[in-house]
mmCIF file of C-alpha atoms and ligand atoms in Angstrom:
data_model
loop_
_atom_site.group_PDB
_atom_site.id
_atom_site.type_symbol
_atom_site.label_atom_id
_atom_site.label_comp_id
_atom_site.label_asym_id
_atom_site.label_seq_id
_atom_site.Cartn_x
_atom_site.Cartn_y
_atom_site.Cartn_z
ATOM 1 C CA MET A 911 0.000 0.000 0.000
ATOM 2 C CA ARG A 912 1.370 3.379 -0.953
ATOM 3 C CA ILE A 913 0.814 6.739 0.683
ATOM 4 C CA SER A 914 0.798 9.291 -2.106
ATOM 5 C CA ASP A 915 -1.543 12.030 -0.864
ATOM 6 C CA PRO A 916 0.781 15.057 -0.330
ATOM 7 C CA LYS A 917 -1.314 16.227 2.623
ATOM 8 C CA ILE A 918 -0.702 12.940 4.472
ATOM 9 C CA VAL A 919 2.991 12.991 3.530
ATOM 10 C CA ALA A 920 3.336 16.541 4.891
ATOM 11 C CA ARG A 921 1.533 15.667 8.132
ATOM 12 C CA LEU A 922 3.793 12.629 8.639
ATOM 13 C CA ALA A 923 6.816 14.905 8.381
ATOM 14 C CA GLU A 924 5.253 17.272 10.950
ATOM 15 C CA LEU A 925 4.806 14.338 13.319
ATOM 16 C CA GLY A 926 8.451 13.360 12.889
ATOM 17 C CA VAL A 927 7.459 10.073 11.242
ATOM 18 C CA GLU A 928 9.831 8.896 8.517
ATOM 19 C CA LEU A 929 8.131 7.490 5.400
ATOM 20 C CA LYS A 930 10.072 4.753 3.597
ATOM 21 C CA PRO A 931 8.172 4.026 0.399
ATOM 22 C CA GLY A 932 8.064 0.488 -0.964
ATOM 23 C CA ALA A 933 9.973 -1.232 1.845
ATOM 24 C CA SER A 934 10.602 -4.957 1.484
ATOM 25 C CA LEU A 935 9.206 -6.934 4.398
ATOM 26 C CA ALA A 936 11.477 -9.821 3.390
ATOM 27 C CA ALA A 937 14.376 -7.595 4.405
ATOM 28 C CA LEU A 938 12.756 -6.873 7.771
ATOM 29 C CA THR A 939 11.863 -10.427 8.830
ATOM 30 C CA SER A 940 14.066 -13.307 9.963
ATOM 31 C CA LEU A 941 12.291 -15.683 7.556
ATOM 32 C CA ALA A 942 13.215 -13.321 4.704
ATOM 33 C CA ILE A 943 9.718 -13.697 3.273
ATOM 34 C CA GLY A 944 7.242 -10.926 2.547
ATOM 35 C CA GLY A 945 6.140 -8.409 -0.054
ATOM 36 C CA THR A 946 6.401 -4.644 -0.184
ATOM 37 C CA THR A 947 4.596 -1.698 1.346
ATOM 38 C CA ASP A 948 5.267 1.740 2.815
ATOM 39 C CA LEU A 949 7.097 1.689 6.131
ATOM 40 C CA LEU A 950 6.484 4.421 8.710
ATOM 41 C CA ARG A 951 9.282 4.805 11.262
ATOM 42 C CA ILE A 952 8.205 6.431 14.526
ATOM 43 C CA ARG A 953 10.719 8.393 16.615
ATOM 44 C CA LYS A 954 8.494 9.774 19.386
ATOM 45 C CA HIS A 955 5.922 7.680 21.249
ATOM 46 C CA GLU A 956 3.895 10.837 21.824
ATOM 47 C CA SER A 957 3.257 11.195 18.080
ATOM 48 C CA ILE A 958 1.433 7.840 17.910
ATOM 49 C CA PRO A 959 -2.131 8.918 18.833
ATOM 50 C CA ASP A 960 -2.032 11.687 16.157
ATOM 51 C CA LEU A 961 -0.438 9.322 13.634
ATOM 52 C CA LEU A 962 -3.130 6.708 14.153
ATOM 53 C CA THR A 963 -5.874 9.334 13.891
ATOM 54 C CA LEU A 964 -4.293 10.508 10.616
ATOM 55 C CA LEU A 965 -4.172 6.975 9.188
ATOM 56 C CA ASP A 966 -7.680 6.030 10.326
ATOM 57 C CA SER A 967 -9.290 9.213 9.055
ATOM 58 C CA ASN A 968 -7.674 8.623 5.646
ATOM 59 C CA HIS A 969 -8.600 4.917 5.624
ATOM 60 C CA VAL A 970 -5.002 3.731 5.574
ATOM 61 C CA PRO A 971 -4.865 0.247 7.186
ATOM 62 C CA HIS A 972 -1.742 -0.472 9.215
ATOM 63 C CA LYS A 973 0.125 -3.101 11.196
ATOM 64 C CA PHE A 974 2.778 -2.798 13.919
ATOM 65 C CA LEU A 975 6.109 -4.465 13.272
ATOM 66 C CA GLY A 976 8.536 -5.397 16.044
ATOM 67 C CA GLY A 977 11.774 -7.203 15.241
ATOM 68 C CA GLY A 978 10.151 -9.376 12.563
ATOM 69 C CA SER A 979 11.547 -12.564 14.077
ATOM 70 C CA ASN A 980 8.296 -14.423 14.720
ATOM 71 C CA LEU A 981 6.436 -13.306 11.639
ATOM 72 C CA LEU A 982 5.365 -14.726 8.279
ATOM 73 C CA VAL A 983 4.306 -11.972 5.863
ATOM 74 C CA GLY A 984 2.339 -12.488 2.638
ATOM 75 C CA ASP A 985 3.793 -12.038 -0.851
ATOM 76 C CA GLY A 986 3.464 -9.163 -3.333
ATOM 77 C CA GLU A 987 2.130 -5.665 -2.741
ATOM 78 C CA LEU A 988 0.674 -5.645 0.774
ATOM 79 C CA PRO A 989 -2.704 -4.003 1.549
ATOM 80 C CA TRP A 990 -1.562 -2.148 4.670
ATOM 81 C CA VAL A 991 1.312 0.089 5.711
ATOM 82 C CA VAL A 992 3.697 -0.990 8.438
ATOM 83 C CA LEU A 993 4.582 1.033 11.551
ATOM 84 C CA GLN A 994 7.836 0.484 13.363
ATOM 85 C CA LEU A 995 9.401 2.207 16.384
ATOM 86 C CA VAL A 996 12.906 3.589 16.074
ATOM 87 C CA SER A 997 14.999 2.662 19.091
ATOM 88 C CA PRO A 998 16.171 5.715 21.105
ATOM 89 C CA ASP A 999 19.736 5.996 22.393
ATOM 90 C CA PRO A 1000 20.072 4.782 25.098
ATOM 91 C CA ASP A 1001 17.240 2.256 24.925
ATOM 92 C CA VAL A 1002 17.824 0.757 28.380
ATOM 93 C CA ILE A 1003 18.097 2.806 31.593
ATOM 94 C CA LEU A 1004 18.875 1.049 34.860
ATOM 95 C CA GLU A 1005 17.702 2.182 38.286
ATOM 96 C CA GLY A 1006 18.554 -0.277 41.055
ATOM 97 C CA ASN A 1007 16.861 -3.562 40.154
ATOM 98 C CA LEU A 1008 14.670 -1.878 37.570
ATOM 99 C CA ALA A 1009 15.441 -1.808 33.841
ATOM 100 C CA HIS A 1010 13.443 0.760 31.864
ATOM 101 C CA VAL A 1011 13.548 -0.578 28.306
ATOM 102 C CA ASP A 1012 12.211 0.836 25.041
ATOM 103 C CA ALA A 1013 10.051 -1.675 23.143
ATOM 104 C CA ALA A 1014 12.301 -1.307 20.080
ATOM 105 C CA ALA A 1015 15.400 -2.386 22.020
ATOM 106 C CA ASP A 1016 17.064 -5.573 20.829
ATOM 107 C CA LEU A 1017 16.215 -8.411 23.234
ATOM 108 C CA GLY A 1018 19.630 -10.108 23.241
ATOM 109 C CA ARG A 1019 21.518 -6.830 23.742
ATOM 110 C CA THR A 1020 19.152 -5.901 26.590
ATOM 111 C CA VAL A 1021 19.727 -9.219 28.381
ATOM 112 C CA THR A 1022 23.505 -8.797 27.999
ATOM 113 C CA TYR A 1023 23.471 -5.157 29.117
ATOM 114 C CA CYS A 1024 21.473 -6.010 32.259
ATOM 115 C CA ALA A 1025 23.776 -8.993 32.941
ATOM 116 C CA LYS A 1026 26.830 -6.736 32.796
ATOM 117 C CA HIS A 1027 25.200 -4.677 35.527
ATOM 118 C CA ASP A 1028 24.597 -7.771 37.682
ATOM 119 C CA LEU A 1029 20.906 -8.084 36.827
ATOM 120 C CA GLY A 1030 19.841 -11.613 35.865
ATOM 121 C CA GLY A 1031 16.722 -13.711 35.371
ATOM 122 C CA MET A 1032 16.523 -13.473 31.614
ATOM 123 C CA GLU A 1033 19.399 -15.799 30.697
ATOM 124 C CA GLY A 1034 17.063 -18.177 28.826
ATOM 125 C CA LEU A 1035 16.146 -15.472 26.312
ATOM 126 C CA ILE A 1036 19.683 -14.734 25.227
ATOM 127 C CA GLY A 1037 19.521 -16.430 21.801
ATOM 128 C CA VAL A 1038 15.975 -15.353 20.984
ATOM 129 C CA PRO A 1039 16.057 -12.822 18.145
ATOM 130 C CA GLY A 1040 13.727 -9.817 18.084
ATOM 131 C CA THR A 1041 12.808 -6.767 20.115
ATOM 132 C CA VAL A 1042 11.836 -6.464 23.764
ATOM 133 C CA GLY A 1043 8.371 -5.256 22.660
ATOM 134 C CA GLY A 1044 7.829 -8.353 20.521
ATOM 135 C CA ALA A 1045 8.990 -10.634 23.333
ATOM 136 C CA LEU A 1046 6.647 -8.864 25.729
ATOM 137 C CA ARG A 1047 3.580 -9.013 23.483
ATOM 138 C CA MET A 1048 3.789 -12.786 23.148
ATOM 139 C CA ASN A 1049 5.433 -13.504 26.510
ATOM 140 C CA ALA A 1050 8.508 -15.062 24.946
ATOM 141 C CA GLY A 1051 10.161 -17.729 27.023
ATOM 142 C CA ALA A 1052 12.721 -20.496 26.970
ATOM 143 C CA TYR A 1053 14.480 -22.883 29.320
ATOM 144 C CA GLY A 1054 11.928 -22.558 32.086
ATOM 145 C CA MET A 1055 11.571 -18.763 32.162
ATOM 146 C CA GLN A 1056 9.300 -16.226 30.508
ATOM 147 C CA ILE A 1057 9.673 -12.452 30.208
ATOM 148 C CA GLY A 1058 6.253 -11.820 31.812
ATOM 149 C CA SER A 1059 7.558 -12.887 35.232
ATOM 150 C CA TYR A 1060 9.748 -9.778 35.359
ATOM 151 C CA VAL A 1061 7.310 -7.145 34.136
ATOM 152 C CA ARG A 1062 6.622 -4.356 36.595
ATOM 153 C CA GLU A 1063 5.044 -1.806 34.244
ATOM 154 C CA VAL A 1064 4.244 -1.444 30.541
ATOM 155 C CA LYS A 1065 3.743 1.676 28.461
ATOM 156 C CA VAL A 1066 1.346 0.783 25.682
ATOM 157 C CA TYR A 1067 -0.644 2.574 22.977
ATOM 158 C CA ARG A 1068 -4.194 1.252 23.272
ATOM 159 C CA ALA A 1069 -5.836 1.568 19.907
ATOM 160 C CA ALA A 1070 -9.328 1.032 21.351
ATOM 161 C CA ALA A 1071 -8.945 3.993 23.738
ATOM 162 C CA ARG A 1072 -6.722 5.891 21.255
ATOM 163 C CA LYS A 1073 -4.267 6.809 23.984
ATOM 164 C CA ILE A 1074 -1.017 5.864 25.634
ATOM 165 C CA GLU A 1075 -1.513 4.103 28.976
ATOM 166 C CA ILE A 1076 0.734 2.744 31.699
ATOM 167 C CA LEU A 1077 -0.266 -0.723 32.911
ATOM 168 C CA ARG A 1078 1.060 -2.321 36.083
ATOM 169 C CA GLY A 1079 2.355 -5.890 35.765
ATOM 170 C CA HIS A 1080 -0.561 -7.349 37.747
ATOM 171 C CA GLN A 1081 -3.047 -5.829 35.276
ATOM 172 C CA ILE A 1082 -1.649 -7.995 32.481
ATOM 173 C CA SER A 1083 -2.002 -11.748 32.297
ATOM 174 C CA PHE A 1084 1.006 -13.631 30.950
ATOM 175 C CA GLU A 1085 0.418 -17.188 29.812
ATOM 176 C CA TYR A 1086 2.330 -19.626 27.599
ATOM 177 C CA ARG A 1087 3.159 -17.549 24.495
ATOM 178 C CA HIS A 1088 0.081 -15.411 25.130
ATOM 179 C CA THR A 1089 -0.765 -12.155 26.905
ATOM 180 C CA SER A 1090 -3.952 -10.237 27.629
ATOM 181 C CA PHE A 1091 -2.894 -7.330 25.362
ATOM 182 C CA ALA A 1092 -5.393 -6.596 22.581
ATOM 183 C CA PRO A 1093 -4.157 -7.472 19.081
ATOM 184 C CA ASP A 1094 -3.952 -3.774 18.164
ATOM 185 C CA ASP A 1095 -2.179 -2.652 21.361
ATOM 186 C CA MET A 1096 1.275 -1.339 20.553
ATOM 187 C CA MET A 1097 4.044 -2.012 23.076
ATOM 188 C CA LEU A 1098 6.093 1.161 23.677
ATOM 189 C CA ALA A 1099 8.270 0.534 26.727
ATOM 190 C CA VAL A 1100 8.549 -1.781 29.692
ATOM 191 C CA THR A 1101 10.003 -1.648 33.178
ATOM 192 C CA LEU A 1102 11.476 -4.996 34.209
ATOM 193 C CA GLU A 1103 12.316 -5.823 37.809
ATOM 194 C CA LEU A 1104 15.293 -8.185 37.720
ATOM 195 C CA PRO A 1105 17.014 -10.154 40.476
ATOM 196 C CA SER A 1106 20.557 -9.142 41.452
ATOM 197 C CA LYS A 1107 23.124 -11.756 40.450
ATOM 198 C CA PRO A 1108 26.872 -11.513 39.875
ATOM 199 C CA TYR A 1109 27.759 -11.153 36.198
ATOM 200 C CA ASN A 1110 29.912 -14.303 36.222
ATOM 201 C CA GLU A 1111 27.023 -16.390 37.467
ATOM 202 C CA ILE A 1112 24.642 -14.947 34.853
ATOM 203 C CA LEU A 1113 27.265 -15.620 32.204
ATOM 204 C CA LYS A 1114 27.370 -19.293 33.177
ATOM 205 C CA GLY A 1115 23.591 -19.542 32.706
ATOM 206 C CA ILE A 1116 23.825 -17.721 29.375
ATOM 207 C CA ARG A 1117 26.532 -20.120 28.149
ATOM 208 C CA ILE A 1118 24.469 -23.173 29.110
ATOM 209 C CA CYS A 1119 21.372 -21.845 27.287
ATOM 210 C CA ASN A 1120 23.459 -20.870 24.254
ATOM 211 C CA GLU A 1121 24.951 -24.339 24.083
ATOM 212 C CA LYS A 1122 21.554 -26.053 24.371
ATOM 213 C CA ARG A 1123 20.166 -23.802 21.654
ATOM 214 C CA ARG A 1124 23.126 -24.314 19.346
ATOM 215 C CA SER A 1125 22.869 -28.083 19.639
ATOM 216 C CA SER A 1126 19.110 -28.311 19.025
ATOM 217 C CA GLN A 1127 18.065 -25.382 16.788
ATOM 218 C CA PRO A 1128 19.040 -24.281 13.253
ATOM 219 C CA LEU A 1129 20.514 -20.967 14.358
ATOM 220 C CA GLY A 1130 22.303 -19.775 11.235
ATOM 221 C CA GLN A 1131 19.278 -20.317 8.987
ATOM 222 C CA LYS A 1132 16.364 -18.111 8.008
ATOM 223 C CA SER A 1133 13.495 -19.084 10.314
ATOM 224 C CA ALA A 1134 10.855 -17.643 12.639
ATOM 225 C CA GLY A 1135 11.720 -19.923 15.537
ATOM 226 C CA CYS A 1136 9.084 -22.515 16.344
ATOM 227 C CA ILE A 1137 6.197 -22.486 13.897
ATOM 228 C CA PHE A 1138 3.617 -24.117 16.189
ATOM 229 C CA LYS A 1139 2.968 -23.894 19.925
ATOM 230 C CA ASN A 1140 3.432 -27.014 22.004
ATOM 231 C CA PRO A 1141 0.065 -28.508 22.948
ATOM 232 C CA PRO A 1142 -0.332 -29.021 26.722
ATOM 233 C CA GLY A 1143 1.952 -31.836 27.850
ATOM 234 C CA ALA A 1144 3.327 -32.614 24.369
ATOM 235 C CA SER A 1145 6.175 -31.550 22.133
ATOM 236 C CA THR A 1146 5.311 -30.454 18.617
ATOM 237 C CA GLY A 1147 8.940 -30.846 17.486
ATOM 238 C CA ARG A 1148 8.989 -34.450 18.645
ATOM 239 C CA MET A 1149 5.637 -35.269 16.942
ATOM 240 C CA ILE A 1150 6.735 -33.811 13.597
ATOM 241 C CA ASP A 1151 10.081 -35.590 13.921
ATOM 242 C CA GLU A 1152 8.421 -38.940 14.740
ATOM 243 C CA LEU A 1153 6.333 -38.596 11.595
ATOM 244 C CA GLY A 1154 9.593 -38.462 9.614
ATOM 245 C CA LEU A 1155 8.838 -35.004 8.280
ATOM 246 C CA LYS A 1156 12.264 -33.408 8.754
ATOM 247 C CA GLY A 1157 13.387 -32.246 5.324
ATOM 248 C CA LEU A 1158 9.818 -32.090 3.939
ATOM 249 C CA SER A 1159 9.774 -29.150 1.519
ATOM 250 C CA VAL A 1160 7.460 -26.982 -0.515
ATOM 251 C CA GLY A 1161 9.635 -24.928 -2.853
ATOM 252 C CA ASP A 1162 12.381 -23.453 -0.669
ATOM 253 C CA ALA A 1163 10.323 -23.790 2.529
ATOM 254 C CA ARG A 1164 11.630 -26.757 4.481
ATOM 255 C CA VAL A 1165 11.111 -28.512 7.813
ATOM 256 C CA SER A 1166 14.496 -28.107 9.512
ATOM 257 C CA ASP A 1167 16.694 -31.199 9.748
ATOM 258 C CA ARG A 1168 17.849 -30.037 13.157
ATOM 259 C CA HIS A 1169 14.559 -29.140 14.906
ATOM 260 C CA ALA A 1170 11.292 -30.270 13.358
ATOM 261 C CA ASN A 1171 9.252 -27.340 14.713
ATOM 262 C CA PHE A 1172 11.527 -24.857 12.917
ATOM 263 C CA PHE A 1173 10.653 -24.324 9.261
ATOM 264 C CA VAL A 1174 13.457 -22.681 7.329
ATOM 265 C CA ASN A 1175 13.704 -20.668 4.143
ATOM 266 C CA THR A 1176 16.553 -22.340 2.282
ATOM 267 C CA GLY A 1177 16.618 -19.836 -0.578
ATOM 268 C CA HIS A 1178 13.763 -17.836 -2.030
ATOM 269 C CA ALA A 1179 10.702 -19.360 -0.368
ATOM 270 C CA SER A 1180 7.443 -17.473 -0.837
ATOM 271 C CA ALA A 1181 4.779 -17.052 1.826
ATOM 272 C CA LYS A 1182 2.638 -19.336 -0.316
ATOM 273 C CA ASP A 1183 5.292 -22.091 -0.038
ATOM 274 C CA MET A 1184 5.653 -21.656 3.705
ATOM 275 C CA LEU A 1185 1.885 -21.609 4.290
ATOM 276 C CA ALA A 1186 1.471 -24.751 2.192
ATOM 277 C CA LEU A 1187 4.170 -26.484 4.256
ATOM 278 C CA ILE A 1188 2.497 -25.377 7.507
ATOM 279 C CA ALA A 1189 -0.878 -26.691 6.287
ATOM 280 C CA GLU A 1190 0.620 -30.018 5.197
ATOM 281 C CA VAL A 1191 2.393 -30.621 8.525
ATOM 282 C CA ARG A 1192 -0.664 -29.534 10.517
ATOM 283 C CA GLU A 1193 -2.820 -31.999 8.589
ATOM 284 C CA ARG A 1194 -0.393 -34.897 9.050
ATOM 285 C CA VAL A 1195 -0.113 -34.260 12.801
ATOM 286 C CA GLN A 1196 -3.906 -34.021 13.060
ATOM 287 C CA LYS A 1197 -4.336 -37.316 11.208
ATOM 288 C CA THR A 1198 -1.856 -39.294 13.308
ATOM 289 C CA TYR A 1199 -2.088 -37.666 16.726
ATOM 290 C CA GLY A 1200 -5.556 -36.109 16.588
ATOM 291 C CA VAL A 1201 -3.983 -32.822 17.712
ATOM 292 C CA GLU A 1202 -4.889 -29.493 16.095
ATOM 293 C CA LEU A 1203 -1.646 -27.493 16.187
ATOM 294 C CA GLU A 1204 -1.893 -23.794 16.903
ATOM 295 C CA ASN A 1205 0.466 -21.354 15.162
ATOM 296 C CA GLU A 1206 3.185 -19.824 17.267
ATOM 297 C CA VAL A 1207 4.356 -17.739 14.329
ATOM 298 C CA VAL A 1208 2.242 -14.663 13.602
ATOM 299 C CA VAL A 1209 0.892 -14.673 10.040
ATOM 300 C CA TRP A 1210 0.146 -11.441 8.158
ATOM 301 C CA ASN A 1211 -1.412 -12.737 5.013
ATOM 302 C CA ALA A 1212 -3.420 -10.356 2.877
HETATM 303 N N1 LIG B 405 12.530 -33.089 19.777
HETATM 304 C C1 LIG B 405 12.655 -34.106 18.878
HETATM 305 N N2 LIG B 405 12.865 -33.771 17.569
HETATM 306 C C2 LIG B 405 12.958 -32.486 17.158
HETATM 307 C C3 LIG B 405 12.823 -31.449 18.081
HETATM 308 C C4 LIG B 405 12.595 -31.775 19.421
HETATM 309 O O1 LIG B 405 12.553 -35.274 19.219
HETATM 310 O O2 LIG B 405 13.142 -32.273 15.957
HETATM 311 C C5 LIG B 405 12.334 -33.443 21.210
HETATM 312 C C6 LIG B 405 13.574 -33.062 22.016
HETATM 313 O O3 LIG B 405 14.541 -34.067 21.999
HETATM 314 C C7 LIG B 405 12.993 -32.831 23.393
HETATM 315 C C8 LIG B 405 11.569 -32.331 23.114
HETATM 316 O O4 LIG B 405 11.273 -32.685 21.765
HETATM 317 O O5 LIG B 405 12.900 -34.045 24.100
HETATM 318 C C9 LIG B 405 11.439 -30.819 23.293
HETATM 319 O O6 LIG B 405 12.347 -30.157 22.409
HETATM 320 P P1 LIG B 405 13.110 -28.785 22.799
HETATM 321 O O7 LIG B 405 13.821 -28.972 24.098
HETATM 322 O O8 LIG B 405 13.866 -28.353 21.620
HETATM 323 O O9 LIG B 405 11.948 -27.792 23.126
HETATM 324 P P2 LIG B 405 10.660 -27.399 22.306
HETATM 325 O O10 LIG B 405 9.493 -27.714 23.184
HETATM 326 O O11 LIG B 405 10.647 -27.956 20.945
HETATM 327 C C10 LIG B 405 10.487 -25.012 23.318
HETATM 328 C C11 LIG B 405 10.099 -23.688 22.760
HETATM 329 C C12 LIG B 405 11.315 -23.018 22.141
HETATM 330 C C13 LIG B 405 12.409 -22.866 23.187
HETATM 331 C C14 LIG B 405 12.751 -24.249 23.717
HETATM 332 C C15 LIG B 405 13.748 -24.233 24.856
HETATM 333 C C16 LIG B 405 7.796 -23.721 21.977
HETATM 334 C C17 LIG B 405 6.894 -23.897 20.815
HETATM 335 N N3 LIG B 405 9.098 -23.857 21.728
HETATM 336 O O12 LIG B 405 10.833 -25.832 22.216
HETATM 337 O O13 LIG B 405 10.928 -21.722 21.731
HETATM 338 O O14 LIG B 405 13.566 -22.268 22.639
HETATM 339 O O15 LIG B 405 11.544 -24.886 24.247
HETATM 340 O O16 LIG B 405 13.152 -23.786 26.029
HETATM 341 O O17 LIG B 405 7.344 -23.466 23.095
HETATM 342 C C18 LIG B 405 10.084 -20.345 19.954
HETATM 343 O O18 LIG B 405 9.307 -19.904 20.768
HETATM 344 O O19 LIG B 405 10.099 -19.959 18.772
HETATM 345 C C19 LIG B 405 11.013 -21.379 20.375
HETATM 346 C C20 LIG B 405 11.872 -21.920 19.556
#
């Protein structure tokens, strides 16, 4: 979708929003799949209510992009523009055991920065790509921890109320890869309360998680992490593996040989290829195990 009306373009400039026409979503996602649209880069949280009013009153549909690491975007010209926060400098400010973090901050860098200041708890998330806002929205977790456990406060743009609100941690429910945020809520910043731990001890935990991840996940390849959630009490990766589906491909979309719940783009996979692979695997698991797998990856298909 292209914004060509000069009045909208001028207003975007007034709001300090940078318009990048015809951005490739393939270049902005870890799967390297996705078509093109206009990208709006937001520098000031305070401009968001006016920006959203501008887009809505001109009937410009939009979506919020985080780090693009858990996302499968459709092919071709996309029917909505994409909004993305620009990370301020600095994007993490520490105050005792509190870490005030911008939603656009890189998750891995945030975990490392806090660790260097003797703040731990988030070791399990070290190899998870993406932004802190993206991790927060879906309550990312690994190796027995989840980010939600450390949330003290969240600054969020609530589309329904058309305003920026501060929510306390107890007002948000964090479940397995799910939160009570509305789909159109936009994460802006979070305050994490982290336990004090000596850096060396945190580093040990980080090394262990890194090693486990390296040995079981296809880290150097283009993927969106796990494609499906684990059903209660079961492992999706193990089920797909037991069905002998590692290596199953549709075009360049392929079930990873290393971890069967990771689907990788081995070259120039399209969204159509990846969606066909997802449908095929879902059907085979349903047939054999009677389990309806739920997507973990977020799909933006036109
Ligand atoms: N397994 C297989 N074959 C495979 C993959 C896994 O037999 O191809 C078996 C493993 O041997 C193990 C069990 O399945 O006994 C579970 O595997 P793993 O420890 O890799 O964990 P997972 O349940 O597949 C979850 C998260 C990961 C997270 C890891 C580590 C989900 C959907 N996945 O994977 O998160 O990194 O635990 O805590 O909850 C993600 O969210 O994108 C993600 C990758």
